[in-house]
Coordinates of C-alpha atoms in Angstrom, one line a residue:
M1 CA 90.3 90.7 125.7
Y2 CA 94.0 90.2 125.7
K3 CA 95.0 86.5 125.0
R4 CA 97.9 85.1 126.9
L5 CA 99.9 81.9 126.7
F6 CA 98.9 79.3 129.2
S7 CA 100.6 76.5 131.0
F8 CA 98.5 73.4 131.3
R9 CA 99.9 72.6 134.7
I10 CA 97.7 73.4 137.6
I11 CA 99.4 75.7 140.1
I12 CA 98.0 76.6 143.5
V13 CA 98.5 80.2 144.8
F14 CA 99.3 80.2 148.5
L15 CA 97.4 83.1 150.2
I16 CA 98.4 83.4 153.8
L17 CA 95.8 85.2 155.9
S18 CA 98.1 88.0 156.8
F19 CA 98.4 88.8 153.0
L20 CA 94.7 89.5 152.6
P21 CA 93.9 93.0 151.5
K22 CA 92.0 95.8 153.3
V23 CA 88.9 96.9 151.5
S24 CA 89.1 100.6 150.4
R25 CA 86.0 102.2 149.1
E26 CA 86.9 105.8 148.1
C27 CA 87.0 107.4 144.7
T28 CA 85.9 106.4 141.1
N29 CA 87.7 107.0 137.8
L30 CA 86.1 106.5 134.3
I31 CA 88.3 106.6 131.2
V32 CA 87.2 107.4 127.6
T33 CA 89.8 107.2 124.8
K34 CA 89.6 109.7 121.9
G35 CA 88.2 107.1 119.5
A36 CA 85.3 106.5 121.9
S37 CA 84.4 110.1 122.5
A38 CA 81.9 112.1 120.5
T39 CA 84.3 115.0 120.1
G40 CA 87.5 113.1 119.6
S41 CA 88.9 114.2 122.9
T42 CA 90.5 112.0 125.6
M43 CA 88.5 112.1 128.8
I44 CA 89.0 110.8 132.4
T45 CA 86.9 111.4 135.4
Y46 CA 87.6 111.5 139.1
A47 CA 85.5 111.6 142.2
A48 CA 87.7 112.4 145.3
D49 CA 85.6 110.8 148.0
S50 CA 86.3 111.4 151.6
H51 CA 84.3 112.4 154.7
I52 CA 86.9 115.0 155.7
R53 CA 88.0 116.4 152.3
Y54 CA 87.0 120.0 151.4
G55 CA 86.7 120.5 147.7
Y56 CA 88.9 123.3 146.2
L57 CA 91.0 123.7 143.1
F58 CA 94.7 123.1 143.4
F59 CA 97.0 125.4 141.5
Y60 CA 100.8 125.1 141.1
P61 CA 102.5 127.5 138.7
G62 CA 105.4 126.1 136.7
G63 CA 108.8 127.6 136.3
C64 CA 112.6 127.2 136.1
H65 CA 114.5 126.1 139.1
S66 CA 118.1 126.2 140.2
D67 CA 120.3 123.1 140.6
S68 CA 120.1 123.4 144.4
A69 CA 116.3 123.9 144.6
M70 CA 114.3 121.5 146.8
L71 CA 110.6 120.6 146.7
D72 CA 108.6 120.4 150.0
I73 CA 106.3 117.4 150.2
Y74 CA 103.0 117.6 152.0
H75 CA 100.6 114.7 152.6
Y76 CA 97.8 114.8 150.1
E77 CA 95.1 114.0 152.6
N78 CA 96.1 115.4 156.0
G79 CA 98.5 118.2 154.9
K80 CA 101.4 117.0 157.1
S81 CA 104.9 118.0 156.1
L82 CA 106.7 114.9 155.0
G83 CA 110.1 115.9 153.7
R84 CA 111.9 117.4 150.8
I85 CA 113.2 116.1 147.4
K86 CA 115.3 117.6 144.7
E87 CA 113.3 119.9 142.4
A88 CA 113.3 119.5 138.6
P89 CA 115.0 122.2 136.5
L90 CA 111.7 122.9 134.7
T91 CA 108.2 122.3 135.9
Y92 CA 104.8 122.7 134.2
T93 CA 101.8 124.6 135.6
V94 CA 99.2 122.3 137.2
V95 CA 95.5 123.2 137.5
G96 CA 93.7 120.6 139.7
F97 CA 95.1 117.4 138.3
M98 CA 95.8 118.6 134.8
N99 CA 98.9 120.3 133.5
D100 CA 99.4 122.9 130.8
H101 CA 100.3 120.2 128.3
Q102 CA 96.9 118.6 128.7
V103 CA 98.2 115.7 130.8
A104 CA 95.7 114.6 133.5
I105 CA 95.8 112.1 136.3
G106 CA 93.1 110.6 138.6
E107 CA 93.3 107.9 141.2
T108 CA 91.6 105.3 143.3
T109 CA 93.1 103.5 146.3
F110 CA 92.9 99.7 146.3
G111 CA 95.2 99.2 149.4
G112 CA 96.3 95.7 148.5
L113 CA 98.3 93.2 150.7
D114 CA 98.6 94.4 154.3
S115 CA 102.2 93.4 154.5
L116 CA 103.0 96.0 151.7
A117 CA 100.9 98.8 153.2
S118 CA 103.7 100.8 154.6
Q119 CA 107.4 101.3 153.8
P120 CA 109.8 102.4 156.5
G121 CA 111.6 105.6 155.6
S122 CA 109.5 106.3 152.5
F123 CA 107.4 109.5 152.5
L124 CA 106.2 110.1 149.0
D125 CA 102.5 109.5 149.1
Y126 CA 100.2 108.9 146.1
G127 CA 98.9 112.5 146.0
S128 CA 102.4 114.0 145.9
I129 CA 103.4 111.5 143.2
M130 CA 100.4 112.7 141.1
K131 CA 101.3 116.3 141.5
I132 CA 105.0 115.8 140.7
A133 CA 104.2 113.6 137.7
L134 CA 102.1 116.4 136.2
Q135 CA 104.7 119.0 137.0
R136 CA 107.4 117.0 135.1
G137 CA 105.6 115.0 132.4
K138 CA 104.6 116.4 129.0
T139 CA 102.8 113.2 127.9
A140 CA 101.0 110.4 129.7
R141 CA 104.0 108.1 129.0
E142 CA 106.4 110.7 130.5
A143 CA 104.2 111.0 133.6
I144 CA 104.3 107.2 134.0
R145 CA 108.1 107.3 133.7
V146 CA 108.3 110.1 136.3
I147 CA 106.3 108.0 138.8
A148 CA 108.5 105.0 138.2
E149 CA 111.7 107.0 138.7
L150 CA 110.3 108.7 141.8
V151 CA 109.4 105.5 143.7
A152 CA 112.7 103.9 142.7
E153 CA 114.7 106.8 144.1
Y154 CA 112.6 107.8 147.1
G155 CA 110.5 104.8 147.9
Y156 CA 106.7 104.7 148.1
G157 CA 104.8 105.8 151.2
S158 CA 101.2 104.8 150.4
G159 CA 99.1 101.7 149.9
G160 CA 98.1 100.3 146.5
E161 CA 96.9 102.8 143.9
S162 CA 95.3 102.8 140.5
F163 CA 96.0 105.8 138.3
S164 CA 94.2 107.1 135.2
I165 CA 96.7 109.0 133.1
S166 CA 95.7 110.8 129.9
D167 CA 97.0 113.2 127.3
P168 CA 95.5 114.4 124.0
N169 CA 96.2 111.1 122.2
E170 CA 96.3 108.3 124.8
A171 CA 94.8 107.1 128.0
W172 CA 96.5 104.7 130.4
I173 CA 95.8 102.8 133.6
M174 CA 98.7 102.4 136.0
E175 CA 98.7 100.3 139.1
I176 CA 101.3 100.4 141.8
I177 CA 101.9 99.0 145.3
G178 CA 104.9 99.4 147.6
K179 CA 107.3 96.7 148.7
G180 CA 106.6 97.2 152.4
K181 CA 109.4 96.4 154.8
Y182 CA 111.1 94.0 152.3
E183 CA 112.7 96.5 149.9
K184 CA 112.7 100.1 148.9
G185 CA 110.4 101.2 146.0
A186 CA 107.3 99.7 144.4
V187 CA 106.1 97.2 141.8
W188 CA 103.8 98.4 139.1
V189 CA 102.2 97.9 135.7
A190 CA 100.8 100.4 133.2
R191 CA 98.6 99.6 130.3
R192 CA 97.4 101.8 127.4
I193 CA 93.7 101.6 126.8
P194 CA 93.1 100.8 123.1
D195 CA 91.6 103.6 121.1
G196 CA 87.9 103.3 120.8
Y197 CA 87.6 101.6 124.2
V198 CA 86.6 102.7 127.7
S199 CA 87.9 101.6 131.1
G200 CA 87.5 102.5 134.7
H201 CA 88.6 101.6 138.2
A202 CA 87.1 102.1 141.7
N203 CA 89.3 100.9 144.6
Q204 CA 90.0 97.4 143.3
A205 CA 93.1 96.7 141.3
R206 CA 92.0 96.0 137.7
I207 CA 95.1 94.9 135.7
T208 CA 95.3 91.1 135.6
Y209 CA 97.5 89.6 132.8
F210 CA 99.7 91.9 130.6
P211 CA 102.0 91.6 127.6
W212 CA 105.8 91.4 128.0
Y213 CA 108.4 93.6 126.3
A214 CA 112.2 93.3 126.5
S215 CA 112.4 96.6 128.2
N216 CA 110.5 99.8 129.0
N217 CA 111.1 101.8 125.8
W218 CA 109.6 105.2 126.7
T219 CA 109.9 106.6 123.1
D220 CA 108.3 103.6 121.3
L221 CA 104.7 104.7 120.7
K222 CA 103.8 101.2 119.8
Q223 CA 104.7 99.8 123.2
D224 CA 101.4 99.6 125.0
C225 CA 102.5 98.2 128.4
Y226 CA 105.2 99.2 130.9
Y227 CA 106.1 97.5 134.2
S228 CA 108.7 97.3 136.9
P229 CA 111.3 94.6 136.0
D230 CA 110.7 92.8 139.3
V231 CA 106.9 92.9 139.3
I232 CA 106.7 89.1 139.2
S233 CA 110.1 88.1 140.8
F234 CA 109.3 90.3 143.9
A235 CA 106.0 88.4 144.4
K236 CA 107.8 85.0 144.0
K237 CA 110.7 86.0 146.2
H238 CA 108.4 86.8 149.1
K239 CA 105.9 84.0 148.5
F240 CA 103.0 86.1 147.4
Y241 CA 102.9 84.0 144.2
K242 CA 103.9 80.4 143.3
G243 CA 103.2 79.9 139.6
Y244 CA 104.4 80.4 136.1
D245 CA 105.3 83.8 134.9
E246 CA 102.8 83.6 131.9
D247 CA 99.9 83.0 134.4
F248 CA 100.8 85.9 136.7
S249 CA 98.0 88.4 137.4
F250 CA 98.9 91.7 139.1
S251 CA 95.5 92.3 140.6
D252 CA 94.9 88.8 141.8
V253 CA 98.3 88.6 143.5
Y254 CA 98.8 92.1 145.0
N255 CA 95.1 92.8 145.6
P256 CA 93.3 89.4 145.9
L257 CA 89.6 89.8 145.0
N258 CA 86.9 89.3 147.7
F259 CA 83.2 90.2 148.1
G260 CA 84.0 93.8 148.8
G261 CA 86.3 94.2 145.9
A262 CA 83.5 93.0 143.5
R263 CA 80.4 94.4 145.2
F264 CA 81.7 97.7 146.7
C265 CA 84.3 98.5 144.0
D266 CA 84.2 96.9 140.6
A267 CA 80.4 97.1 140.6
R268 CA 80.8 100.8 139.9
V269 CA 82.9 100.1 136.8
W270 CA 80.3 97.4 135.8
S271 CA 77.5 100.0 136.0
F272 CA 79.4 102.3 133.6
F273 CA 80.3 99.5 131.2
R274 CA 76.8 98.3 130.9
K275 CA 75.7 101.8 129.8
V276 CA 78.0 101.8 126.9
N277 CA 78.5 98.1 126.0
H278 CA 75.6 95.7 125.3
E279 CA 77.7 92.6 125.9
V280 CA 78.4 93.6 129.5
K281 CA 74.8 94.6 130.1
E282 CA 73.5 91.3 128.8
N283 CA 76.1 89.0 130.4
A284 CA 74.7 87.4 133.6
F285 CA 78.2 86.4 134.7
F286 CA 79.2 90.0 135.0
T287 CA 76.0 90.9 136.8
E288 CA 76.6 88.1 139.3
Y289 CA 80.2 89.4 139.7
A290 CA 78.9 92.9 140.5
E291 CA 76.6 91.3 143.1
G292 CA 79.7 89.9 144.8
K293 CA 79.2 86.3 143.5
I294 CA 82.8 85.4 142.5
H295 CA 83.3 82.4 140.3
R296 CA 86.6 80.5 140.2
S297 CA 86.1 78.2 137.2
K298 CA 88.7 76.3 135.4
T299 CA 88.4 78.7 132.5
M300 CA 87.9 82.4 132.3
V301 CA 84.9 84.2 130.6
D302 CA 86.9 84.4 127.4
G303 CA 87.6 80.7 127.4
C304 CA 91.2 80.9 128.5
L305 CA 92.5 78.4 131.1
N306 CA 92.6 79.5 134.8
P307 CA 95.4 77.4 136.4
N308 CA 95.7 79.6 139.5
G309 CA 92.0 79.6 140.5
F310 CA 91.7 83.4 140.1
A311 CA 88.2 85.0 139.8
S312 CA 87.0 83.8 136.4
N313 CA 84.0 86.1 135.9
R314 CA 85.5 89.4 136.7
L315 CA 85.1 92.4 134.4
P316 CA 87.5 92.9 131.4
L317 CA 90.0 95.8 131.9
W318 CA 88.3 97.7 129.0
V319 CA 85.4 97.3 126.7
K320 CA 84.6 98.8 123.3
A321 CA 82.0 101.5 123.4
D322 CA 78.8 100.8 121.3
H323 CA 78.5 104.5 120.6
K324 CA 80.5 107.7 120.9
I325 CA 80.3 109.1 124.4
S326 CA 79.7 112.9 124.9
R327 CA 80.9 115.1 127.7
L328 CA 77.4 115.3 129.1
E329 CA 76.9 111.6 129.0
L330 CA 80.1 111.0 130.9
M331 CA 79.1 113.6 133.5
Q332 CA 75.8 111.9 133.8
A333 CA 77.5 108.5 134.3
M334 CA 79.2 110.0 137.3
R335 CA 75.7 110.5 138.9
D336 CA 75.1 106.7 138.9
H337 CA 73.3 104.9 141.8
Y338 CA 72.9 101.6 139.9
E339 CA 69.6 102.8 138.4
G340 CA 67.8 100.1 136.4
T341 CA 70.1 97.3 137.7
P342 CA 69.6 94.6 140.5
L343 CA 71.6 97.0 142.8
D344 CA 69.2 99.9 142.2
M345 CA 69.3 101.9 145.5
R346 CA 65.9 103.6 145.2
N347 CA 63.5 100.8 145.9
D348 CA 64.5 99.0 149.1
L349 CA 63.4 100.0 152.6
G350 CA 66.6 102.0 153.2
A351 CA 65.5 104.4 150.5
G352 CA 62.7 105.6 152.7
P353 CA 59.5 107.1 151.3
F354 CA 61.3 109.5 149.0
K355 CA 63.4 106.8 147.2
N356 CA 66.7 108.3 148.3
P357 CA 69.6 106.4 146.7
Y358 CA 71.9 107.2 149.5
R359 CA 72.9 105.2 152.6
W360 CA 74.5 106.8 155.6
R361 CA 77.7 105.2 156.9
P362 CA 78.8 102.7 158.1
M363 CA 78.5 100.5 155.0
E364 CA 78.3 97.3 156.9
Y365 CA 76.1 96.5 159.9
K366 CA 75.3 93.4 162.0
V367 CA 71.8 92.2 162.9
D368 CA 71.5 89.1 165.1
S369 CA 75.1 88.1 164.3
V370 CA 74.5 88.4 160.5
M371 CA 76.5 91.0 158.6
Y372 CA 74.7 93.1 156.1
C373 CA 75.9 95.8 153.6
Q374 CA 74.8 99.0 152.0
E375 CA 75.6 99.6 148.3
R376 CA 78.5 101.8 147.3
A377 CA 77.7 103.7 144.1
I378 CA 79.7 106.1 141.9
A379 CA 77.6 109.0 143.3
T380 CA 78.1 109.3 147.0
Q381 CA 77.5 111.9 149.6
Q382 CA 81.1 112.3 150.8
T383 CA 82.7 113.5 147.6
G384 CA 85.0 116.4 148.2
Y385 CA 85.5 117.3 144.5
C386 CA 85.2 115.8 141.1
F387 CA 86.4 116.4 137.6
V388 CA 86.1 115.5 133.9
A389 CA 89.5 116.2 132.3
E390 CA 89.2 116.7 128.6
S391 CA 92.3 116.8 126.3
R392 CA 91.9 117.9 122.7
S393 CA 94.6 117.0 120.2
W394 CA 93.5 119.5 117.5
L395 CA 94.0 122.6 119.7
P396 CA 97.1 124.2 121.1
D397 CA 97.8 123.0 124.7
P398 CA 96.7 126.0 126.7
I399 CA 93.4 126.0 124.9
G400 CA 93.0 122.3 124.2
G401 CA 92.9 121.1 127.8
I402 CA 89.8 121.8 129.8
F403 CA 89.6 120.7 133.4
W404 CA 85.9 120.5 134.1
F405 CA 85.8 120.9 137.9
G406 CA 83.0 120.3 140.3
V407 CA 82.6 120.1 144.1
D408 CA 80.6 117.8 146.4
D409 CA 78.4 114.8 145.3
T410 CA 78.7 114.1 141.6
D411 CA 75.0 113.6 141.5
G412 CA 74.4 117.3 142.0
A413 CA 77.7 118.7 140.7
V414 CA 78.0 121.2 137.8
Y415 CA 81.5 121.1 136.2
A416 CA 83.0 124.5 135.7
P417 CA 85.4 124.8 132.7
M418 CA 89.0 125.6 133.7
Y419 CA 91.4 125.9 130.8
C420 CA 94.7 124.2 131.5
G421 CA 96.6 127.3 130.6
I422 CA 95.1 129.6 133.1
T423 CA 97.3 131.6 135.6
S424 CA 94.8 132.0 138.5
V425 CA 91.8 130.2 139.9
P426 CA 88.2 131.5 140.7
E427 CA 87.7 132.8 144.2
A428 CA 84.8 130.5 144.8
Y429 CA 87.0 127.4 144.2
A430 CA 90.3 128.7 145.7
Q431 CA 92.1 127.2 148.7
G432 CA 91.3 129.1 151.9
I433 CA 87.7 130.1 150.9
G434 CA 86.2 128.0 153.6
S435 CA 87.2 124.6 154.9
M436 CA 85.5 121.5 156.3
I437 CA 85.4 123.3 159.7
S438 CA 84.8 126.9 158.5
W439 CA 81.9 128.4 156.6
N440 CA 82.2 130.9 153.8
D441 CA 79.1 132.1 151.8
K442 CA 81.3 132.5 148.7
S443 CA 82.5 128.9 148.8
A444 CA 81.3 126.7 145.9
F445 CA 81.8 123.7 148.1
W446 CA 79.4 124.8 150.7
T447 CA 76.9 126.1 148.1
F448 CA 76.7 122.8 146.4
N449 CA 76.5 121.0 149.7
M450 CA 73.4 123.0 150.7
V451 CA 71.7 122.1 147.4
N452 CA 72.6 118.4 147.6
N453 CA 71.8 117.9 151.3
W454 CA 68.4 119.6 150.7
A455 CA 67.8 117.1 147.9
Y456 CA 68.5 114.2 150.2
S457 CA 65.6 115.2 152.4
R458 CA 63.0 114.4 149.6
Y459 CA 65.0 113.1 146.8
N460 CA 62.3 111.9 144.3
V461 CA 60.6 115.3 144.5
I462 CA 63.6 117.7 144.7
H463 CA 66.3 116.0 142.7
P464 CA 64.5 115.9 139.3
E465 CA 64.5 119.7 139.3
I466 CA 68.2 119.8 140.1
E467 CA 69.0 117.3 137.4
K468 CA 67.1 119.3 134.8
Y469 CA 68.9 122.5 135.7
Q470 CA 72.3 120.7 135.8
D471 CA 71.9 119.6 132.2
E472 CA 70.7 123.0 131.1
Y473 CA 73.6 124.7 132.8
H474 CA 76.1 122.2 131.3
N475 CA 74.8 122.8 127.8
K476 CA 75.1 126.5 128.4
L477 CA 78.7 126.0 129.6
F478 CA 79.5 123.8 126.5
K479 CA 78.4 126.6 124.2
A480 CA 80.2 129.3 126.2
S481 CA 83.4 127.2 126.1
K482 CA 83.1 126.7 122.4
D483 CA 82.9 130.5 122.0
A484 CA 85.8 130.9 124.3
D485 CA 87.8 128.5 122.2
S486 CA 87.3 130.8 119.2
I487 CA 88.2 133.9 121.1
A488 CA 91.3 132.3 122.4
M489 CA 92.4 131.1 119.0
V490 CA 92.1 134.7 117.7
A491 CA 94.0 136.0 120.7
L492 CA 96.7 133.3 120.0
K493 CA 97.5 135.0 116.7
Q494 CA 98.3 138.2 118.6
N495 CA 100.6 136.9 121.3
A496 CA 100.7 134.3 124.1
V497 CA 99.9 136.8 126.8
E498 CA 96.6 137.7 125.3
V499 CA 95.5 134.1 125.0
T500 CA 96.4 133.4 128.6
E501 CA 94.5 136.5 129.7
A502 CA 91.5 135.4 127.7
I503 CA 91.2 131.9 128.9
T504 CA 91.9 132.9 132.5
D505 CA 89.3 135.6 132.4
F506 CA 86.7 133.2 131.0
S507 CA 87.5 130.4 133.5
V508 CA 87.4 132.7 136.6
K509 CA 84.3 134.6 135.7
T510 CA 82.4 131.6 134.6
A511 CA 83.1 129.6 137.7
N512 CA 82.4 132.5 140.1
Q513 CA 79.1 133.1 138.3
L514 CA 78.2 129.4 138.6
Q515 CA 78.6 129.6 142.4
Q516 CA 76.4 132.6 142.6
D517 CA 73.8 131.1 140.3
W518 CA 73.7 127.9 142.4
L519 CA 73.4 129.8 145.6
S520 CA 70.3 131.6 144.1
F521 CA 69.1 128.2 143.0
F522 CA 69.4 126.9 146.6
H523 CA 67.3 129.8 147.9
Y524 CA 64.6 129.0 145.3
L525 CA 64.6 125.3 146.1
F526 CA 64.5 125.8 149.8
M527 CA 61.5 128.2 149.6
K528 CA 59.7 125.9 147.1
Y529 CA 60.0 122.7 149.1
M530 CA 60.0 123.8 152.7
D531 CA 57.8 122.2 155.4
G532 CA 56.9 119.2 153.2
N533 CA 55.0 121.5 150.7
I534 CA 55.6 122.2 147.0
K535 CA 54.9 125.8 146.0
Q536 CA 54.0 126.6 142.4
S537 CA 56.8 127.9 140.2
K538 CA 57.7 128.8 136.6
D539 CA 61.2 129.0 135.1
R540 CA 62.7 128.6 138.6
A541 CA 60.7 131.5 140.1
L542 CA 57.9 131.2 142.7
L543 CA 54.5 132.4 141.7
D544 CA 52.3 134.9 143.4
N545 CA 48.6 134.0 144.0
G546 CA 47.5 136.8 141.6
N547 CA 47.0 139.6 144.1
G548 CA 50.5 141.0 143.8
K549 CA 51.3 140.7 147.5
N550 CA 54.0 138.1 147.3
I551 CA 51.6 135.5 148.7
P552 CA 51.8 132.1 147.0
P553 CA 48.9 130.0 145.8
K554 CA 48.0 127.1 148.1
P555 CA 50.9 124.6 147.8
S556 CA 50.5 120.9 147.0
Q557 CA 51.2 118.4 149.7
P558 CA 52.2 115.0 148.2
G559 CA 52.9 113.4 151.6
Y560 CA 54.8 110.1 151.7
G561 CA 53.2 108.4 148.7
R562 CA 50.8 105.5 148.5
D563 CA 53.5 102.7 148.7
W564 CA 55.0 104.1 151.9
E565 CA 51.6 104.8 153.5
R566 CA 50.8 101.1 153.0
K567 CA 54.1 100.2 154.7
M568 CA 53.3 102.5 157.6
S569 CA 49.8 101.1 158.0
E570 CA 51.1 97.5 157.9
N571 CA 53.7 98.2 160.7
T572 CA 51.4 100.1 163.1
G573 CA 48.4 97.8 163.5
E574 CA 45.3 99.8 164.5
R575 CA 47.1 102.7 166.1
F576 CA 46.4 105.2 163.4
I577 CA 43.0 104.0 162.2
V578 CA 40.5 106.9 162.0
R579 CA 37.3 105.9 163.8

């Protein structure tokens, strides 16, 4: 962990009730640096979670623009027209949240202090900022600079955000919050994840202490932290913080930690960390933190003093991976429901007879004046779309960047490979092919929703078959993309047009075929598991009883399972006793 200089004087942070943060619980990002990945690629993930978001693939072609050109801004979530800003002379093509220079961005909303939640007259929301940063930044550092300049010029119209920003060589986490009614703009900090380490964020600000530099030198590749010049002075000026500069923590001041921030948010990062780092897995302090038990000791976990009384057992910003992490392992990490941890969602009464690791909203409910909660895992039913952005430094940009794109719940998603240099997107994933209020049989979003929602009905029976096919299909896609790399490199020797055609053709055909294959898979699953039965099958085909008349053998009927039958008998007295 980063060691800081400490003052030995005890300072009290004054937190006025009106400054307390709203708890936001949407979206999860995991970050893997090139030194921590099995292939040497930089990878970030994103689950865009919303109960009203339809999953489709964004596509914004790049180009040259006149001095008078203007850019229309539309709200990322509700589509409302917000205003216009000056367009850049040159913009890069963006596929989803990755540009054709292999720069990728993901986000999670932490909200932060209520008094900073909105900024009068500022309309640039976080989604617009992400898009524009990709259109104008060739590296992660450039994207950070673009964001900083945008909010300084136009203000910031959203709540607090954490961004994952990556390129073929680096991965960063940037956290930003507006200045509310007090001033125009935002305060922010960006930190580079050390090579060989992993990080993540999930709706709770994660950057605490950070190193200081004389200025933001954007060309100095050794500088590993950038920040707004007033990130501390703004907090002091408006009495969000009363302490010494060297003891300032961005997260603890602008997004004060509470039960929800630990249990509903950071617990998701903890669950990933414990998969790849034995120290996190074995440290009881971190487990208690994930359970929402926040310590405020005089010293931090690393032994450093804690003069402001901040949470002392919170997760580190990053951890070193015990092993190299593969693409498939990272995709599997996005399926997490706290399996094998004290927060495992499969074993309590809410899981039902079929050990369903999902809880329908709301997340909190009251019984006899006592408030209870449901768990919030990485994999959740309301995901609109998800991705694993992979940037590979050893390949030319159009080929090196693969935006592995999926729709709906990450637990059942299959990530289709979209090269960052493509010029069109697959029909099944395109905007306008269905919506949250209109059905389309060709829509990948609705296809994957059918499979996932069917699995929710009898999870422990149906989902294992889905997971097996997921991994099979991903391995097939990995091989196909490797072959496509080779074809594209050969085409590159001919001319740029041929390589663009090759990677576009591969991405479009592969993704459209995936949607068709998953639709067929749904038909098979529905027939096999209908009416509480399980028909016999082989290689994802239902079997005939041997007479050649398309009549299946007698299906098995596993019922509710012995554990649940016992619970039913204990709760019904003698009502169902057979006499």
